[in-house]
Coordinates of C-alpha atoms and ligand atoms in Angstrom, one line a residue:
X1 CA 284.5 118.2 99.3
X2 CA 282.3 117.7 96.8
X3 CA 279.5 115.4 96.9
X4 CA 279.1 112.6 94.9
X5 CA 276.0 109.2 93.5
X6 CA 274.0 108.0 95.7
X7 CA 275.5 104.9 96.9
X8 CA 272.1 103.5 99.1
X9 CA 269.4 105.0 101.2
X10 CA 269.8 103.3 105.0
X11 CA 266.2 101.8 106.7
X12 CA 265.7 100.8 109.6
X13 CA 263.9 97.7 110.2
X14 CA 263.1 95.5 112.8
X15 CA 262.7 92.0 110.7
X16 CA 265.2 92.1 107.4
X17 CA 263.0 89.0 106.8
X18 CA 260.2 90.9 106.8
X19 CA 261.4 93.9 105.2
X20 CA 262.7 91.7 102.5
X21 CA 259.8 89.8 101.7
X22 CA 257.7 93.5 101.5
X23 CA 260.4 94.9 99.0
X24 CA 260.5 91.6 96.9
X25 CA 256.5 91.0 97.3
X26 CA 254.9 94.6 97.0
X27 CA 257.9 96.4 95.0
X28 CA 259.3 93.9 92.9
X29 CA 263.0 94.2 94.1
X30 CA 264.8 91.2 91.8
X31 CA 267.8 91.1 93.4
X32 CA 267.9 90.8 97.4
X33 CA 271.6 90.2 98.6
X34 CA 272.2 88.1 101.8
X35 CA 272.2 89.3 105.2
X36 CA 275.4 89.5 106.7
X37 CA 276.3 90.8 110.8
X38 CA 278.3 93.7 111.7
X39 CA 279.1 92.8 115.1
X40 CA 281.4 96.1 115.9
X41 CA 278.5 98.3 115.0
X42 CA 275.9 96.1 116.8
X43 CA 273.8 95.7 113.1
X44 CA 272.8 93.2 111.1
X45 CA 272.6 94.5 107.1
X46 CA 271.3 93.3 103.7
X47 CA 271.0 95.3 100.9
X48 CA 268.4 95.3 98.2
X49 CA 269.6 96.4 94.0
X50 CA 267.7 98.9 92.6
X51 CA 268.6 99.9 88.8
X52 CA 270.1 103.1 90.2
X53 CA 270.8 102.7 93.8
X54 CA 271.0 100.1 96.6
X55 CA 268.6 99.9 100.0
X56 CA 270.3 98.8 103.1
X57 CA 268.1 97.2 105.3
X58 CA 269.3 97.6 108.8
X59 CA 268.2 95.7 111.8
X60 CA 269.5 95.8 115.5
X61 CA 272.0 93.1 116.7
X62 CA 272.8 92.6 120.0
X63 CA 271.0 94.6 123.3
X64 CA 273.4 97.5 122.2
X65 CA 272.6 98.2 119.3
X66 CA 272.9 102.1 118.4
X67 CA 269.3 101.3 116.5
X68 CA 267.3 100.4 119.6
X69 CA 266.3 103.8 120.4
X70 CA 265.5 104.4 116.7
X71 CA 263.3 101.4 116.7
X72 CA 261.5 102.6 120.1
X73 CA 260.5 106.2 118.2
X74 CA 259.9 104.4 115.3
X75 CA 258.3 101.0 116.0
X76 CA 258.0 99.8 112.3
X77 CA 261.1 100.8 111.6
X78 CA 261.6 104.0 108.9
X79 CA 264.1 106.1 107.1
X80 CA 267.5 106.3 108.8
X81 CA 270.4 107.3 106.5
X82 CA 271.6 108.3 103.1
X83 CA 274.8 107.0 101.9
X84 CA 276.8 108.9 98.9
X85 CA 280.3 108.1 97.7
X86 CA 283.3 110.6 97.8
X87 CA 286.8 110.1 96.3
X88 CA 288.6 110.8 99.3
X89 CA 287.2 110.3 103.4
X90 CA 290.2 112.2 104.6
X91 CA 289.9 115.1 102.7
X92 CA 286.2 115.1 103.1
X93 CA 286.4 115.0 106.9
X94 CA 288.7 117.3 106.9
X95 CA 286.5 119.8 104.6
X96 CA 283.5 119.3 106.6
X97 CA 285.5 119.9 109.8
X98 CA 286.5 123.5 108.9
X99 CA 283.1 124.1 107.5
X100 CA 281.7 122.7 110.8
X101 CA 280.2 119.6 110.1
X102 CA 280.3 117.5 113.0
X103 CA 282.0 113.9 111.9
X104 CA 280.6 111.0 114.5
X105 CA 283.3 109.5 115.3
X106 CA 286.9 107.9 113.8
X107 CA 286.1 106.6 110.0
X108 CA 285.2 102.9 110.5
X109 CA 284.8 99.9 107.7
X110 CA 281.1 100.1 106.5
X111 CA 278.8 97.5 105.2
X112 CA 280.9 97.5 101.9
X113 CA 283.9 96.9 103.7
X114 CA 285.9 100.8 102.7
X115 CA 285.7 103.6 105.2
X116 CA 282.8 105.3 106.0
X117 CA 281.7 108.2 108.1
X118 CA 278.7 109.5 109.7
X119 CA 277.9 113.6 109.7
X120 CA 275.7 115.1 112.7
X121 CA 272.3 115.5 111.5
X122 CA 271.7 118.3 113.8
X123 CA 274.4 120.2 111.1
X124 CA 272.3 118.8 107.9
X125 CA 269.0 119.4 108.3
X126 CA 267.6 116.8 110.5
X127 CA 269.2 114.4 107.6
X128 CA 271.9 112.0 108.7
X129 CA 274.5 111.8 106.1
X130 CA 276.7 108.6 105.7
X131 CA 279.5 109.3 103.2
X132 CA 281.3 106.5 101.9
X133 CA 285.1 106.5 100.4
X134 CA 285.0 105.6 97.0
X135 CA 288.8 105.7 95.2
X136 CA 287.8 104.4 92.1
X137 CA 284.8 106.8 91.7
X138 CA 282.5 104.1 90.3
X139 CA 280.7 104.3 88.4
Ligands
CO201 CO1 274.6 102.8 105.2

């Protein structure tokens, strides 16, 4: 595989309202999408535009929620992911499998609705990697 743009950098939060008002008050973000629920994943996303980039801000829906135990470590919320695009999931997978990657879990419909999977950060550097299938190769 071959890596590819930076599709968005995931954060942790634990009020999107909050987080929203900081990015649009103190950083100037113009364009803040709406918030949207991703019930199968037990998260609750909105993303903010940057001219190169997107932010997802990521807060915990549902006493589930894989973020809970972030949010305990990391009261205030923090870093949590980086997302980049690849042309093909399969193949990628499959490439970071024989490389010995660890994949978590089956591919599963990410916040922008194509495939997406998650790579053990324990493999990466303390980094966890999202990569995120991108046919088209946009841009
Ligand atoms: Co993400």
């Amino acid at each position: 595989m071959s890596i590819g743009r930076l599709n968005h950098v995931g954060i942790v939060t634990p009020s999107i309202e909050r987080s929203a008002a900081l990015w649009r008050g103190v950083l100037g973000a113009m364009r803040i999408h709406d918030a949207f629920d991703l019930p199968d994943q037990g998260v609750r996303v909105c993303f903010v535009d940057t001219p190169n980039s997107q932010i997802e801000l990521i807060e915990p829906l549902g006493d589930a929620s894989p973020l809970i135990r972030f949010l305990k470590r990391n009261p205030a919320g923090g870093q949590h992911h980086l997302c980049f695009e690849v042309p093909d999931i399969a193949a990628a997978a499959a490439d970071l499998a024989v490389k010995g990657a660890r994949v978590l879990g089956a591919p599963r419909i990410g916040a922008h609705g194509v495939p997406v999977i998650f790579l053990h950060p324990g493999d990466l550097g303390g980094v966890l990697i999202e990569l995120m299938d991108d046919p088209l190769g946009h841009p």
